[in-house]
């Protein structure tokens, strides 16, 4: 049923968007393409899993722990990997290479921690409940996922546009040197950006881990591929772009899988990316660092 | 107030600032004039912490600034209005001004009072406060760049070619504002290729050539100095 598939696609796409927002934010503000972002996502899911199974926590505290854990891993990446490179005036290409290395390290650690097994949350961790809305079967889980994503995105927008650190971040996105001349400490901005990107990735990790009931050290890889499509389609550095493109991607993927074939779904997605970029080489929206502001 | 001794700054092998020493008292306005490529911008960038000197000392009001990051220098009260203005075009006029406050946060101030002062000095900024800064004219952008620096309550204002690319009437407006600020006691270092303007707005002047200070003296005397007239008040004076 088309409406039902559309709904499922929107829910998955919301999580893609959540994950991609951090990636596009770090790139838009600091020009760092963090290829270890998928590992942060995966560690968020792992932390959530261990919080539930190891520490016996309920879902909500486990979720919050995963968000904090994602933020921590992401900030650690900046402090231990990107910042030393910045201090030696490394270029954008250098940051890409070291983030590939960091990704491997984080994945290896997770492989050890999980014995390379795919882990499953205990049965019934999420209450199974269905509602009938406008002729669609909507699960409680879907409602909670969309609500959580919406809350986190609102928090992100408030941070960027209503706090001093967020304004500083938008200034640094435009021109880091001039920002420093005004007394803005860029280290504080890097900290804020990486913490938020990591928190969003951690949240996305738990959500997807529960939704697909599967957590493994490999789970960060496919979503990175989706996120590339999302941030390029949306316009690098653009918050509304990542949201729109993330949801679109979820919908298109779901519909192709259902109506055409699951093998073709990636081909359709990348083909679509190609076509859109022919028409709009910079994606749907301009990013934070260009002359037009996003709102 | 500002003491610089033996300052040298390099870009790789290029020596941009070559063993410069200078000092200025509180409340003074000092001009640095010199041809394109003389090293004026590099000197200001070194003072403001954007460039690290290879050697030499910078002391400001009894504090050593050498090697501090630019945001640390700004928080000490040295604020720069950079060459080419460098306003944040994608942010509003008001957001630009509020960002200017960051340097003063440590020296607790009343931000709205600062903003009203800037609006009194440049009323056009008050009219345009919610527009994107990128939509302002060149002159208005220069006013915004100066206003943004004033928001940080400078104890010393560094200005890099504030007249660059502006029409004569706007230049007059900007310089009238600078003179008014100076009369209220603000210390400033004014870098200009337009030597006539710079010498009119300051008490003391240095002439730079190839990274070195080759001449110095009271601005009034410089204006009638044949050497300065020959080299810097001839063709450059129109600019
Ligand atoms: N980023 C840079 N890299 C290399 N050389 C530079 C750089 N900026 C300036 N220079 C060189 O340093 C010298 C001084 O330049 P600058 O300080 O900009 O002079 P001015 O402001 O007086 O025009 C020039 O020879 C210039 O070519
Ligand atoms: Mg210059």
mmCIF file of N, CA and C in Angstrom, chain A residues 164 167-168 170-171 174-175 177-187 290-291 293, chain B residues 45 48 50 70-71 74-75 79-80 82 86 88-91 95 99 102-103 132 148:
data_model
loop_
_atom_site.group_PDB
_atom_site.id
_atom_site.type_symbol
_atom_site.label_atom_id
_atom_site.label_comp_id
_atom_site.label_asym_id
_atom_site.label_seq_id
_atom_site.Cartn_x
_atom_site.Cartn_y
_atom_site.Cartn_z
ATOM 1 N N UNK A 164 24.771 32.249 21.718
ATOM 2 C CA UNK A 164 26.019 32.926 21.351
ATOM 3 C C UNK A 164 26.989 31.978 20.658
ATOM 4 N N UNK A 167 25.927 31.495 17.104
ATOM 5 C CA UNK A 167 26.274 32.637 16.258
ATOM 6 C C UNK A 167 27.773 32.627 15.968
ATOM 7 N N UNK A 168 28.565 32.318 17.000
ATOM 8 C CA UNK A 168 30.012 32.202 16.788
ATOM 9 C C UNK A 168 30.303 31.140 15.732
ATOM 10 N N UNK A 170 28.408 30.198 13.263
ATOM 11 C CA UNK A 170 28.086 30.686 11.925
ATOM 12 C C UNK A 170 29.133 31.688 11.443
ATOM 13 N N UNK A 171 29.693 32.455 12.386
ATOM 14 C CA UNK A 171 30.762 33.384 12.005
ATOM 15 C C UNK A 171 32.019 32.612 11.597
ATOM 16 N N UNK A 174 31.910 31.246 8.188
ATOM 17 C CA UNK A 174 32.189 32.205 7.123
ATOM 18 C C UNK A 174 33.676 32.541 7.082
ATOM 19 N N UNK A 175 34.266 32.803 8.245
ATOM 20 C CA UNK A 175 35.650 33.269 8.252
ATOM 21 C C UNK A 175 36.243 33.096 9.650
ATOM 22 N N UNK A 177 39.409 33.336 10.674
ATOM 23 C CA UNK A 177 40.415 34.321 11.092
ATOM 24 C C UNK A 177 39.773 35.604 11.586
ATOM 25 N N UNK A 178 38.795 36.097 10.836
ATOM 26 C CA UNK A 178 38.131 37.321 11.261
ATOM 27 C C UNK A 178 37.395 37.104 12.577
ATOM 28 N N UNK A 179 36.824 35.913 12.763
ATOM 29 C CA UNK A 179 36.159 35.619 14.029
ATOM 30 C C UNK A 179 37.130 35.741 15.196
ATOM 31 N N UNK A 180 38.349 35.239 14.989
ATOM 32 C CA UNK A 180 39.346 35.326 16.054
ATOM 33 C C UNK A 180 39.677 36.772 16.381
ATOM 34 N N UNK A 181 39.700 37.617 15.349
ATOM 35 C CA UNK A 181 40.009 39.038 15.574
ATOM 36 C C UNK A 181 38.967 39.694 16.474
ATOM 37 N N UNK A 182 37.779 39.102 16.536
ATOM 38 C CA UNK A 182 36.718 39.667 17.371
ATOM 39 C C UNK A 182 36.744 39.092 18.788
ATOM 40 N N UNK A 183 37.683 38.187 19.052
ATOM 41 C CA UNK A 183 37.760 37.610 20.388
ATOM 42 C C UNK A 183 37.067 36.266 20.514
ATOM 43 N N UNK A 184 36.637 35.695 19.387
ATOM 44 C CA UNK A 184 35.986 34.387 19.425
ATOM 45 C C UNK A 184 37.043 33.294 19.484
ATOM 46 N N UNK A 185 36.911 32.414 20.470
ATOM 47 C CA UNK A 185 37.848 31.303 20.609
ATOM 48 C C UNK A 185 37.373 30.151 19.716
ATOM 49 N N UNK A 186 38.068 29.874 18.622
ATOM 50 C CA UNK A 186 37.576 28.841 17.712
ATOM 51 C C UNK A 186 37.562 27.452 18.342
ATOM 52 N N UNK A 187 38.447 27.215 19.329
ATOM 53 C CA UNK A 187 38.447 25.890 19.964
ATOM 54 C C UNK A 187 37.091 25.582 20.589
ATOM 55 N N UNK A 290 28.102 29.983 2.826
ATOM 56 C CA UNK A 290 27.990 30.797 1.628
ATOM 57 C C UNK A 290 27.278 32.104 1.956
ATOM 58 N N UNK A 291 27.081 32.919 0.950
ATOM 59 C CA UNK A 291 26.580 34.258 1.202
ATOM 60 C C UNK A 291 25.105 34.290 1.579
ATOM 61 N N UNK A 293 22.053 32.996 3.899
ATOM 62 C CA UNK A 293 21.835 32.355 5.170
ATOM 63 C C UNK A 293 20.727 31.321 5.070
ATOM 64 N N UNK B 45 48.903 42.437 11.352
ATOM 65 C CA UNK B 45 48.504 41.046 11.619
ATOM 66 C C UNK B 45 49.366 40.414 12.692
ATOM 67 N N UNK B 48 48.131 41.805 15.999
ATOM 68 C CA UNK B 48 46.822 41.260 16.391
ATOM 69 C C UNK B 48 46.866 39.757 16.631
ATOM 70 N N UNK B 50 47.395 37.290 14.431
ATOM 71 C CA UNK B 50 47.081 36.399 13.301
ATOM 72 C C UNK B 50 48.352 35.771 12.746
ATOM 73 N N UNK B 70 45.091 35.142 18.327
ATOM 74 C CA UNK B 70 44.413 36.390 17.981
ATOM 75 C C UNK B 70 43.241 36.686 18.916
ATOM 76 N N UNK B 71 42.494 35.639 19.332
ATOM 77 C CA UNK B 71 41.348 35.951 20.192
ATOM 78 C C UNK B 71 41.795 36.427 21.566
ATOM 79 N N UNK B 74 42.646 40.098 21.137
ATOM 80 C CA UNK B 74 41.404 40.879 21.055
ATOM 81 C C UNK B 74 40.808 41.082 22.444
ATOM 82 N N UNK B 75 40.880 40.048 23.276
ATOM 83 C CA UNK B 75 40.294 40.161 24.616
ATOM 84 C C UNK B 75 41.113 41.081 25.511
ATOM 85 N N UNK B 79 41.804 45.732 19.002
ATOM 86 C CA UNK B 79 40.855 45.256 18.002
ATOM 87 C C UNK B 79 41.210 45.808 16.633
ATOM 88 N N UNK B 80 41.125 44.918 15.649
ATOM 89 C CA UNK B 80 41.557 45.282 14.305
ATOM 90 C C UNK B 80 40.371 45.405 13.369
ATOM 91 N N UNK B 82 40.055 44.924 9.746
ATOM 92 C CA UNK B 82 40.995 44.375 8.764
ATOM 93 C C UNK B 82 40.858 44.979 7.375
ATOM 94 N N UNK B 86 36.091 42.626 5.680
ATOM 95 C CA UNK B 86 35.834 41.281 6.232
ATOM 96 C C UNK B 86 34.617 41.229 7.140
ATOM 97 N N UNK B 88 30.760 39.918 7.984
ATOM 98 C CA UNK B 88 30.090 38.650 7.710
ATOM 99 C C UNK B 88 28.850 38.937 6.867
ATOM 100 N N UNK B 89 29.008 38.798 5.548
ATOM 101 C CA UNK B 89 27.946 39.191 4.638
ATOM 102 C C UNK B 89 26.659 38.399 4.794
ATOM 103 N N UNK B 90 26.774 37.140 5.235
ATOM 104 C CA UNK B 90 25.587 36.289 5.348
ATOM 105 C C UNK B 90 24.871 36.468 6.685
ATOM 106 N N UNK B 91 25.419 37.321 7.545
ATOM 107 C CA UNK B 91 24.758 37.621 8.813
ATOM 108 C C UNK B 91 24.194 39.045 8.746
ATOM 109 N N UNK B 95 23.706 41.169 13.899
ATOM 110 C CA UNK B 95 24.489 39.989 14.292
ATOM 111 C C UNK B 95 25.989 40.288 14.211
ATOM 112 N N UNK B 99 28.487 40.104 17.430
ATOM 113 C CA UNK B 99 29.715 39.303 17.425
ATOM 114 C C UNK B 99 30.898 40.145 17.896
ATOM 115 N N UNK B 102 32.182 40.062 21.581
ATOM 116 C CA UNK B 102 32.846 38.924 22.220
ATOM 117 C C UNK B 102 34.151 39.310 22.914
ATOM 118 N N UNK B 103 34.886 40.241 22.323
ATOM 119 C CA UNK B 103 36.172 40.609 22.906
ATOM 120 C C UNK B 103 35.989 41.278 24.255
ATOM 121 N N UNK B 132 20.940 41.931 5.771
ATOM 122 C CA UNK B 132 22.195 41.192 5.672
ATOM 123 C C UNK B 132 23.319 42.165 5.352
ATOM 124 N N UNK B 148 31.776 47.211 14.464
ATOM 125 C CA UNK B 148 31.952 45.882 15.050
ATOM 126 C C UNK B 148 33.163 45.862 15.984
#
